[in-house]
Every structure is written in C-alpha cells, then in structure tokens.
PDB file of C-alpha atoms and ligand atoms in Angstrom:
ATOM      1  CA  MET P  28     -18.007  13.216 -11.647  1.00 51.00           C
ATOM      2  CA  THR P  29     -13.896  12.133 -12.175  1.00 76.00           C
ATOM      3  CA  ASP P  30     -12.719  14.782 -10.724  1.00 85.00           C
ATOM      4  CA  LEU P  31      -8.895  15.050 -11.747  1.00 87.00           C
ATOM      5  CA  THR P  32      -7.031  15.869  -9.045  1.00 95.00           C
ATOM      6  CA  LEU P  33      -7.917  12.666  -7.447  1.00 97.00           C
ATOM      7  CA  ALA P  34      -6.364   9.316  -8.210  1.00 98.00           C
ATOM      8  CA  ILE P  35      -8.887   7.088  -5.490  1.00 98.00           C
ATOM      9  CA  GLN P  36     -12.195   7.900  -4.935  1.00 98.00           C
ATOM     10  CA  VAL P  37     -14.711   5.945  -3.130  1.00 98.00           C
ATOM     11  CA  HIS P  38     -18.399   6.887  -2.735  1.00 97.00           C
ATOM     12  CA  ASN P  39     -20.638   5.012   0.040  1.00 97.00           C
ATOM     13  CA  LEU P  40     -18.933   1.928  -0.083  1.00 98.00           C
ATOM     14  CA  CYS P  41     -21.174  -0.975   1.532  1.00 97.00           C
ATOM     15  CA  PHE P  42     -19.877  -4.407   1.788  1.00 97.00           C
ATOM     16  CA  GLY P  43     -20.406  -7.750   3.619  1.00 96.00           C
ATOM     17  CA  PHE P  44     -19.013 -11.262   3.402  1.00 92.00           C
ATOM     18  CA  PRO P  45     -21.785 -13.376   3.756  1.00 87.00           C
ATOM     19  CA  LYS P  46     -23.046 -14.772   7.046  1.00 84.00           C
ATOM     20  CA  GLY P  47     -20.237 -11.896   8.531  1.00 81.00           C
ATOM     21  CA  GLY P  48     -22.628  -8.451   8.932  1.00 87.00           C
ATOM     22  CA  ALA P  49     -21.952  -5.164   7.304  1.00 93.00           C
ATOM     23  CA  ILE P  50     -17.722  -4.862   6.911  1.00 95.00           C
ATOM     24  CA  LEU P  51     -18.121  -1.313   4.983  1.00 97.00           C
ATOM     25  CA  GLN P  52     -21.341   1.278   5.665  1.00 95.00           C
ATOM     26  CA  SER P  53     -21.213   3.858   3.143  1.00 95.00           C
ATOM     27  CA  CYS P  54     -18.079   4.456   3.516  1.00 97.00           C
ATOM     28  CA  SER P  55     -15.885   7.321   1.424  1.00 97.00           C
ATOM     29  CA  LEU P  56     -12.509   8.907   1.123  1.00 98.00           C
ATOM     30  CA  GLU P  57     -10.319  10.934  -1.309  1.00 98.00           C
ATOM     31  CA  VAL P  58      -6.524  10.488  -1.862  1.00 98.00           C
ATOM     32  CA  PRO P  59      -5.068  13.404  -3.870  1.00 98.00           C
ATOM     33  CA  LYS P  60      -3.076  12.502  -6.796  1.00 97.00           C
ATOM     34  CA  GLY P  61       1.013  12.191  -5.992  1.00 97.00           C
ATOM     35  CA  GLU P  62      -0.272  11.906  -2.110  1.00 98.00           C
ATOM     36  CA  PHE P  63       1.057   9.733   0.388  1.00 98.00           C
ATOM     37  CA  TRP P  64      -1.878   9.210   3.101  1.00 98.00           C
ATOM     38  CA  MET P  65      -2.406   6.586   5.942  1.00 98.00           C
ATOM     39  CA  LEU P  66      -5.237   4.215   6.688  1.00 98.00           C
ATOM     40  CA  LEU P  67      -5.570   3.585  10.412  1.00 96.00           C
ATOM     41  CA  GLY P  68      -8.388   1.759  12.419  1.00 94.00           C
ATOM     42  CA  THR P  69      -8.479  -1.214  15.336  1.00 92.00           C
ATOM     43  CA  ASN P  70      -8.389  -4.942  14.104  1.00 92.00           C
ATOM     44  CA  GLY P  71     -11.092  -6.616  11.814  1.00 91.00           C
ATOM     45  CA  SER P  72     -12.465  -2.778  11.169  1.00 93.00           C
ATOM     46  CA  GLY P  73     -12.599  -2.895   7.604  1.00 95.00           C
ATOM     47  CA  LYS P  74      -8.943  -2.349   6.426  1.00 96.00           C
ATOM     48  CA  SER P  75      -8.054  -5.100   4.502  1.00 96.00           C
ATOM     49  CA  THR P  76     -11.272  -5.065   3.388  1.00 96.00           C
ATOM     50  CA  LEU P  77     -11.367  -1.717   1.385  1.00 98.00           C
ATOM     51  CA  LEU P  78      -7.472  -2.601  -0.184  1.00 97.00           C
ATOM     52  CA  ARG P  79      -8.676  -5.606  -1.439  1.00 97.00           C
ATOM     53  CA  LEU P  80     -11.751  -3.886  -2.852  1.00 98.00           C
ATOM     54  CA  LEU P  81      -9.958  -0.762  -4.042  1.00 98.00           C
ATOM     55  CA  ALA P  82      -7.688  -3.531  -6.243  1.00 96.00           C
ATOM     56  CA  GLY P  83     -10.603  -5.241  -7.446  1.00 96.00           C
ATOM     57  CA  LEU P  84     -10.072  -8.428  -5.605  1.00 95.00           C
ATOM     58  CA  LEU P  85     -13.478  -7.782  -4.135  1.00 96.00           C
ATOM     59  CA  THR P  86     -16.243  -6.454  -5.382  1.00 96.00           C
ATOM     60  CA  ALA P  87     -19.087  -3.877  -3.351  1.00 95.00           C
ATOM     61  CA  GLU P  88     -22.400  -4.316  -3.175  1.00 93.00           C
ATOM     62  CA  ALA P  89     -23.159  -0.794  -3.360  1.00 96.00           C
ATOM     63  CA  GLY P  90     -21.334   2.435  -3.783  1.00 97.00           C
ATOM     64  CA  GLU P  91     -18.871   4.391  -6.645  1.00 97.00           C
ATOM     65  CA  ILE P  92     -15.067   3.345  -6.558  1.00 97.00           C
ATOM     66  CA  GLU P  93     -12.023   5.459  -9.187  1.00 97.00           C
ATOM     67  CA  ILE P  94      -9.606   4.704  -9.216  1.00 98.00           C
ATOM     68  CA  LEU P  95      -6.230   5.251 -11.329  1.00 97.00           C
ATOM     69  CA  PRO P  96      -5.248   2.231 -13.191  1.00 97.00           C
ATOM     70  CA  PRO P  97      -2.303   0.559 -13.016  1.00 97.00           C
ATOM     71  CA  VAL P  98      -3.130  -0.532  -9.750  1.00 98.00           C
ATOM     72  CA  GLY P  99      -0.188  -2.190  -7.571  1.00 97.00           C
ATOM     73  CA  PHE P 100      -1.153  -4.355  -4.354  1.00 97.00           C
ATOM     74  CA  VAL P 101       1.944  -4.359  -1.125  1.00 97.00           C
ATOM     75  CA  PHE P 102       0.619  -7.691   1.122  1.00 94.00           C
ATOM     76  CA  GLN P 103       1.655  -7.605   4.698  1.00 93.00           C
ATOM     77  CA  ASN P 104       4.096 -11.046   4.115  1.00 94.00           C
ATOM     78  CA  PRO P 105       6.036 -10.273   1.390  1.00 94.00           C
ATOM     79  CA  ASP P 106       6.460 -14.193   0.630  1.00 94.00           C
ATOM     80  CA  HIS P 107       2.711 -14.697  -0.085  1.00 93.00           C
ATOM     81  CA  GLN P 108       3.680 -12.135  -3.419  1.00 93.00           C
ATOM     82  CA  LEU P 109       6.995 -13.144  -4.527  1.00 97.00           C
ATOM     83  CA  VAL P 110       6.751 -16.821  -6.869  1.00 95.00           C
ATOM     84  CA  MET P 111      10.095 -16.376  -9.010  1.00 97.00           C
ATOM     85  CA  PRO P 112      13.610 -17.842  -7.462  1.00 97.00           C
ATOM     86  CA  THR P 113      15.195 -14.326  -7.869  1.00 98.00           C
ATOM     87  CA  VAL P 114      14.656 -10.999  -7.318  1.00 98.00           C
ATOM     88  CA  GLY P 115      14.849  -9.697 -11.506  1.00 98.00           C
ATOM     89  CA  ALA P 116      12.510 -12.586 -12.464  1.00 98.00           C
ATOM     90  CA  ASP P 117       9.891 -11.716 -10.237  1.00 98.00           C
ATOM     91  CA  VAL P 118       9.946  -8.327 -10.852  1.00 98.00           C
ATOM     92  CA  ALA P 119       9.875  -9.374 -14.247  1.00 98.00           C
ATOM     93  CA  PHE P 120       7.024 -12.049 -14.107  1.00 96.00           C
ATOM     94  CA  GLY P 121       4.683  -8.618 -13.245  1.00 95.00           C
ATOM     95  CA  LEU P 122       5.259  -7.725 -16.743  1.00 97.00           C
ATOM     96  CA  VAL P 123       4.091 -10.884 -18.528  1.00 94.00           C
ATOM     97  CA  GLN P 124       1.109  -9.430 -19.532  1.00 92.00           C
ATOM     98  CA  GLU P 125       2.280  -6.398 -21.280  1.00 94.00           C
ATOM     99  CA  LYS P 126       3.658  -8.550 -23.754  1.00 92.00           C
ATOM    100  CA  LEU P 127       7.087  -6.459 -23.849  1.00 96.00           C
ATOM    101  CA  SER P 128       9.630  -7.243 -25.687  1.00 97.00           C
ATOM    102  CA  THR P 129      12.617  -8.778 -24.098  1.00 96.00           C
ATOM    103  CA  LEU P 130      14.661  -5.267 -24.325  1.00 97.00           C
ATOM    104  CA  GLU P 131      12.036  -2.806 -22.635  1.00 97.00           C
ATOM    105  CA  THR P 132      11.466  -5.784 -20.029  1.00 98.00           C
ATOM    106  CA  ARG P 133      15.274  -5.620 -18.799  1.00 97.00           C
ATOM    107  CA  GLN P 134      15.059  -1.692 -18.722  1.00 98.00           C
ATOM    108  CA  ARG P 135      12.068  -1.511 -16.810  1.00 98.00           C
ATOM    109  CA  VAL P 136      13.169  -4.040 -14.212  1.00 98.00           C
ATOM    110  CA  GLU P 137      16.680  -1.935 -13.793  1.00 98.00           C
ATOM    111  CA  GLU P 138      14.874   0.694 -13.824  1.00 97.00           C
ATOM    112  CA  ALA P 139      12.299  -0.653 -10.987  1.00 97.00           C
ATOM    113  CA  LEU P 140      15.580  -1.956  -8.769  1.00 98.00           C
ATOM    114  CA  SER P 141      17.009   1.493  -9.095  1.00 96.00           C
ATOM    115  CA  ALA P 142      14.299   3.346  -7.492  1.00 95.00           C
ATOM    116  CA  VAL P 143      14.385   0.896  -4.756  1.00 96.00           C
ATOM    117  CA  ASN P 144      18.381   0.892  -4.414  1.00 95.00           C
ATOM    118  CA  LEU P 145      18.370  -2.941  -5.430  1.00 97.00           C
ATOM    119  CA  MET P 146      20.182  -2.556  -8.358  1.00 96.00           C
ATOM    120  CA  ALA P 147      22.929  -5.195  -6.921  1.00 97.00           C
ATOM    121  CA  PHE P 148      20.192  -7.175  -5.901  1.00 98.00           C
ATOM    122  CA  GLN P 149      19.004  -8.705  -9.706  1.00 98.00           C
ATOM    123  CA  ARG P 150      20.434 -12.095  -9.197  1.00 97.00           C
ATOM    124  CA  ARG P 151      20.115 -12.222  -6.123  1.00 98.00           C
ATOM    125  CA  PRO P 152      17.751 -15.328  -4.598  1.00 98.00           C
ATOM    126  CA  ILE P 153      14.684 -13.794  -3.150  1.00 98.00           C
ATOM    127  CA  TYR P 154      14.951 -16.847  -0.119  1.00 97.00           C
ATOM    128  CA  ALA P 155      18.700 -14.326   0.419  1.00 97.00           C
ATOM    129  CA  LEU P 156      17.111 -11.333   0.508  1.00 97.00           C
ATOM    130  CA  SER P 157      15.776  -9.875   3.887  1.00 96.00           C
ATOM    131  CA  GLY P 158      11.921  -8.995   5.392  1.00 96.00           C
ATOM    132  CA  GLY P 159      12.398  -5.171   4.477  1.00 96.00           C
ATOM    133  CA  GLN P 160      14.460  -6.261   1.166  1.00 97.00           C
ATOM    134  CA  LYS P 161      11.701  -8.605   0.010  1.00 97.00           C
ATOM    135  CA  GLN P 162       8.824  -5.706   0.679  1.00 97.00           C
ATOM    136  CA  ARG P 163      11.029  -3.526  -2.149  1.00 97.00           C
ATOM    137  CA  VAL P 164      10.975  -6.150  -4.857  1.00 98.00           C
ATOM    138  CA  ALA P 165       7.123  -6.241  -4.418  1.00 97.00           C
ATOM    139  CA  ILE P 166       7.544  -1.822  -4.752  1.00 97.00           C
ATOM    140  CA  ALA P 167       9.051  -2.965  -8.128  1.00 97.00           C
ATOM    141  CA  GLY P 168       7.118  -4.845  -9.219  1.00 97.00           C
ATOM    142  CA  ALA P 169       4.219  -1.842  -9.090  1.00 97.00           C
ATOM    143  CA  ILE P 170       7.536   0.514 -10.097  1.00 97.00           C
ATOM    144  CA  ALA P 171       8.239  -1.839 -13.419  1.00 97.00           C
ATOM    145  CA  ARG P 172       4.304  -2.039 -13.815  1.00 97.00           C
ATOM    146  CA  HIS P 173       3.562   1.945 -14.196  1.00 97.00           C
ATOM    147  CA  CYS P 174       1.433   2.015 -11.329  1.00 97.00           C
ATOM    148  CA  GLU P 175      -0.331   5.269 -10.535  1.00 97.00           C
ATOM    149  CA  VAL P 176      -1.566   3.910  -7.295  1.00 98.00           C
ATOM    150  CA  LEU P 177       0.210   1.872  -4.631  1.00 98.00           C
ATOM    151  CA  LEU P 178      -1.785   0.412  -2.031  1.00 98.00           C
ATOM    152  CA  LEU P 179       0.398  -0.882   0.473  1.00 98.00           C
ATOM    153  CA  ASP P 180      -1.579  -3.321   3.890  1.00 97.00           C
ATOM    154  CA  GLU P 181       0.523  -3.280   6.855  1.00 97.00           C
ATOM    155  CA  PRO P 182       3.854  -3.496   4.977  1.00 97.00           C
ATOM    156  CA  THR P 183       5.885  -2.820   8.074  1.00 96.00           C
ATOM    157  CA  ALA P 184       4.202  -5.723   9.834  1.00 94.00           C
ATOM    158  CA  LEU P 185       6.824  -7.732  10.028  1.00 92.00           C
ATOM    159  CA  LEU P 186       9.868  -5.795   9.925  1.00 95.00           C
ATOM    160  CA  ASP P 187      12.140  -4.586  13.001  1.00 95.00           C
ATOM    161  CA  PRO P 188      12.199  -0.975  13.553  1.00 95.00           C
ATOM    162  CA  ASP P 189      15.345  -0.057  11.199  1.00 95.00           C
ATOM    163  CA  SER P 190      13.693  -1.964   8.086  1.00 95.00           C
ATOM    164  CA  GLN P 191      10.638  -0.429   9.006  1.00 96.00           C
ATOM    165  CA  LEU P 192      12.126   3.239   9.304  1.00 96.00           C
ATOM    166  CA  ASP P 193      13.765   1.880   5.883  1.00 95.00           C
ATOM    167  CA  LEU P 194      10.213   1.284   3.507  1.00 96.00           C
ATOM    168  CA  VAL P 195       8.408   3.884   5.022  1.00 97.00           C
ATOM    169  CA  THR P 196      11.573   6.458   3.336  1.00 97.00           C
ATOM    170  CA  GLN P 197      11.650   4.761   0.407  1.00 96.00           C
ATOM    171  CA  VAL P 198       7.794   4.839  -0.435  1.00 97.00           C
ATOM    172  CA  GLN P 199       7.653   9.303   0.885  1.00 97.00           C
ATOM    173  CA  LYS P 200      10.884   9.725  -1.763  1.00 96.00           C
ATOM    174  CA  LEU P 201       9.179   7.407  -4.434  1.00 96.00           C
ATOM    175  CA  VAL P 202       5.990   9.217  -4.733  1.00 97.00           C
ATOM    176  CA  ALA P 203       7.805  12.801  -4.009  1.00 96.00           C
ATOM    177  CA  SER P 204       9.858  12.143  -6.379  1.00 95.00           C
ATOM    178  CA  ARG P 205       7.465   9.830  -9.679  1.00 94.00           C
ATOM    179  CA  GLY P 206       4.199  11.379  -8.778  1.00 94.00           C
ATOM    180  CA  LEU P 207       2.656   7.945  -7.238  1.00 96.00           C
ATOM    181  CA  THR P 208       0.390   7.728  -4.693  1.00 98.00           C
ATOM    182  CA  ALA P 209       0.252   5.756  -1.850  1.00 98.00           C
ATOM    183  CA  LEU P 210      -2.494   4.595   0.209  1.00 98.00           C
ATOM    184  CA  TRP P 211      -0.625   2.534   3.308  1.00 98.00           C
ATOM    185  CA  VAL P 212      -2.494   0.061   6.199  1.00 98.00           C
ATOM    186  CA  THR P 213      -0.702   1.236   9.897  1.00 96.00           C
ATOM    187  CA  HIS P 214      -1.059   0.394  13.380  1.00 91.00           C
ATOM    188  CA  ARG P 215       2.244   2.141  13.819  1.00 94.00           C
ATOM    189  CA  LEU P 216       1.511   5.390  15.179  1.00 95.00           C
ATOM    190  CA  GLU P 217       5.127   6.992  14.106  1.00 95.00           C
ATOM    191  CA  GLU P 218       5.209   5.722  10.869  1.00 97.00           C
ATOM    192  CA  LEU P 219       2.655   9.432  11.034  1.00 97.00           C
ATOM    193  CA  ASP P 220       5.291  10.899  10.688  1.00 97.00           C
ATOM    194  CA  TYR P 221       5.681   9.839   6.752  1.00 98.00           C
ATOM    195  CA  CYS P 222       3.193  10.980   5.248  1.00 98.00           C
ATOM    196  CA  ASP P 223       0.516  13.208   3.608  1.00 98.00           C
ATOM    197  CA  GLY P 224      -2.747  13.139   5.362  1.00 98.00           C
ATOM    198  CA  ALA P 225      -4.221   9.920   7.029  1.00 98.00           C
ATOM    199  CA  PHE P 226      -8.000   8.194   7.035  1.00 98.00           C
ATOM    200  CA  LEU P 227      -9.358   6.775  10.912  1.00 96.00           C
ATOM    201  CA  LEU P 228     -11.382   3.442   9.724  1.00 96.00           C
ATOM    202  CA  GLU P 229     -14.315   2.565  12.628  1.00 93.00           C
ATOM    203  CA  ASN P 230     -17.455   0.140  12.175  1.00 89.00           C
ATOM    204  CA  GLY P 231     -17.541   0.537   8.383  1.00 92.00           C
ATOM    205  CA  GLN P 232     -16.520   4.195   7.725  1.00 95.00           C
ATOM    206  CA  VAL P 233     -14.271   6.940   7.332  1.00 97.00           C
ATOM    207  CA  VAL P 234     -14.914   9.087  11.019  1.00 95.00           C
ATOM    208  CA  ASP P 235     -12.025  10.889  10.696  1.00 96.00           C
ATOM    209  CA  LYS P 236      -8.912  12.218   8.077  1.00 98.00           C
ATOM    210  CA  GLY P 237      -6.710  14.474   7.286  1.00 97.00           C
ATOM    211  CA  ASP P 238      -3.459  15.946   9.059  1.00 97.00           C
ATOM    212  CA  PRO P 239      -1.214  12.886  10.768  1.00 97.00           C
ATOM    213  CA  GLN P 240       0.107  14.480  13.603  1.00 96.00           C
ATOM    214  CA  ARG P 241      -3.726  15.501  14.382  1.00 96.00           C
ATOM    215  CA  LEU P 242      -4.861  11.772  14.361  1.00 95.00           C
ATOM    216  CA  ARG P 243      -1.758  10.504  15.939  1.00 94.00           C
ATOM    217  CA  GLU P 244      -2.623  12.810  18.611  1.00 93.00           C
ATOM    218  CA  ARG P 245      -6.178  11.372  18.801  1.00 91.00           C
ATOM    219  CA  LEU P 246      -5.390   8.125  18.844  1.00 89.00           C
ATOM    220  CA  MET P 247      -2.522   8.207  21.681  1.00 88.00           C
ATOM    221  CA  GLN P 248      -5.440   9.508  23.882  1.00 86.00           C
ATOM    222  CA  MET P 249      -7.510   6.750  22.856  1.00 78.00           C
ATOM    223  CA  GLU P 250      -4.230   3.759  24.198  1.00 64.00           C
ATOM    224  CA  VAL P 251      -5.438   2.168  27.024  1.00 58.00           C
ATOM    225  CA  PRO P 252      -2.905   3.172  29.324  1.00 53.00           C
ATOM    226  CA  GLU P 253       0.260  -0.281  29.933  1.00 51.00           C
ATOM    227  CA  LEU P 254      -0.555  -1.271  33.699  1.00 49.00           C
TER     228      LEU P 254
HETATM  229  N1  LIG A 329     -12.673 -13.939   3.389  1.00 95.54           N
HETATM  230  C1  LIG A 329     -13.625 -14.028   4.676  1.00 95.54           C
HETATM  231  N2  LIG A 329     -14.713 -14.041   5.475  1.00 95.54           N
HETATM  232  C2  LIG A 329     -15.553 -13.688   6.355  1.00 95.54           C
HETATM  233  N3  LIG A 329     -16.001 -12.525   7.012  1.00 95.54           N
HETATM  234  C3  LIG A 329     -13.915 -12.104   6.487  1.00 95.54           C
HETATM  235  C4  LIG A 329     -13.330 -12.705   5.133  1.00 95.54           C
HETATM  236  N4  LIG A 329     -12.344 -11.494   5.391  1.00 95.54           N
HETATM  237  C5  LIG A 329     -12.114 -11.235   6.656  1.00 95.54           C
HETATM  238  N5  LIG A 329     -12.941 -10.878   7.480  1.00 95.54           N
HETATM  239  C6  LIG A 329     -14.140 -10.370   8.750  1.00 95.54           C
HETATM  240  O1  LIG A 329     -14.083  -8.959   7.998  1.00 95.54           O
HETATM  241  C7  LIG A 329     -13.613  -7.796   9.230  1.00 95.54           C
HETATM  242  C8  LIG A 329     -12.512  -6.985   8.524  1.00 95.54           C
HETATM  243  O2  LIG A 329     -11.485  -7.241   8.269  1.00 95.54           O
HETATM  244  P1  LIG A 329     -10.167  -6.993   7.788  1.00 95.54           P
HETATM  245  O3  LIG A 329     -10.852  -6.110   6.626  1.00 95.54           O
HETATM  246  O4  LIG A 329      -8.875  -7.818   7.062  1.00 95.54           O
HETATM  247  O5  LIG A 329     -10.158  -6.044   8.933  1.00 95.54           O
HETATM  248  P2  LIG A 329      -8.281  -5.355   9.053  1.00 95.54           P
HETATM  249  O6  LIG A 329      -7.782  -5.190   8.099  1.00 95.54           O
HETATM  250  O7  LIG A 329      -9.194  -3.867   9.615  1.00 95.54           O
HETATM  251  O8  LIG A 329      -7.987  -6.044  10.491  1.00 95.54           O
HETATM  252  C9  LIG A 329     -13.105  -8.669   9.951  1.00 95.54           C
HETATM  253  O9  LIG A 329     -14.795  -8.965  11.108  1.00 95.54           O
HETATM  254  C10 LIG A 329     -12.534  -9.960   9.643  1.00 95.54           C
HETATM  255  O10 LIG A 329     -13.127 -11.022  10.289  1.00 95.54           O
HETATM  256 MG1  LIG A 330      -5.260  -5.910   7.726  1.00 95.54          MG
END
C-alpha cells in the first residue's frame, strides 16, 4: 500500500499515555514528498505526541505509520538537543553511528553547515550562539545525516520575530532546494505563509487539512477576541 509520492503516511493511529486517556484517536494524515506542511492545534491536542510517534520515540497502540528514513527532529528548545561544545563537533556527533572516515565526516559537516548559512561558525562555541543560530545547528545535524524528513516541534517558540522569519524561510528554502519533506508544529499563524499545506489537530484527530491560508482564516475566526 506504499504510495511513493508520500513521505509521511499515518493511518488510524491510536495512542494514550498510561492513566492519561486517549491522546490520538484514529488519527490519519499524509504529507507529499518534497513539501513543507505545518501542524496546528490547541495546547494539549497531541501535536508533540504525534511528532514523537513519527520519529519512533513513542510506540503506537494501533494504526500504521510509514515515514521515509532517515528522520530528523528539531525540538522547541535547542539547549535540550545540542550536546557538544562547538558547532562543528555537534553536527559531527550525529554522524558517529555512520562510521564514516574523517574526510567524509568533515565533508558532510561542511555541506550541512553551508546549507544553513553557518559555515563561518564551525568552530564557534554553542553557548555563543543566538537561539535561531542554535536551531540552524540542529537542522544542520539532520542535513548531515541526509535526513529525508524533518520534524520540527514549535522550533520558533523561543525566538524573536526576526529569527522566527529567518528560520521558517530557511526551512522553506531547504525543502525547495534539497527535496526534503518538513512537518512543522506551530501556533504562530503568520508562519502559515511559508508552507505548502497544513493540518488542524483536535481531540486526537485531524479535523481539517489543506490550503494554509484557508486554515489561517478559520483559526483567526476561532480566536478569542482581545478584551
Ligand atoms: N509523558 C506523558 N505522560 C502523560 N501524559 C502526557 C505525557 N506527555 C503529554 N501528555 C499529555 O498528552 C496530551 C497531549 O500532549 P502534547 O502531545 O504534548 O500536546 P501538544 O504538543 O499539542 O501541546 C496532553 O494532555 C498532555 O498533558
Ligand atoms: Mg507540544
């Protein structure tokens, strides 16, 4: 049943935490290969849980997931993700399991850092970077591993508006230039301008999907007016 035009296929996925009740209930979605999609939904609707299931960090109770490997994950807080002291060392760390030669590792790190415009930062200590630069290092880690799919869980939540714009356009460019597929969780509706499509998650199910501007208008009407 594999459809080669899709990078992510989720069919009737069910998941709940012990004593936590159902989080995902017959959740289904499909992301076409080489496209940039976003996932929206209220707090607690199961967005992070769905991403963790897609990344294989959690196991579903029922349903099917098909996702093109390798899969890269970018967390909301890069300080929970970057583990090495410098930019170059952190990107190289993600390649350890691939048992590459020193030369191959260096080439992969350089290629990945130039893809996110951080070539000049290779020897920079992680602590000296801005939040947006740290997120780009996390993305470079995925690119160095030649990830087909990039999952990003509210990657701009801790960023200022300039870094937010920089990151979302960076991912848009990477998808266009490298044929990557990205699924980006957000609650910032202005980011919908940069994606190809979006899903709305409610009560553990995808209740709407498709044109990002239509979804944006729907969600703006749902927002509680300011008092
Ligand atoms: N480790 C956990 N154990 C129990 N419940 C959890 C755990 N992680 C998340 N939940 C619950 O699952 C629901 C969905 O959480 P989450 O996927 O983080 O939502 P979102 O990312 O959409 O805000 C929430 O009600 C949350 O409290
Ligand atoms: Mg979340």
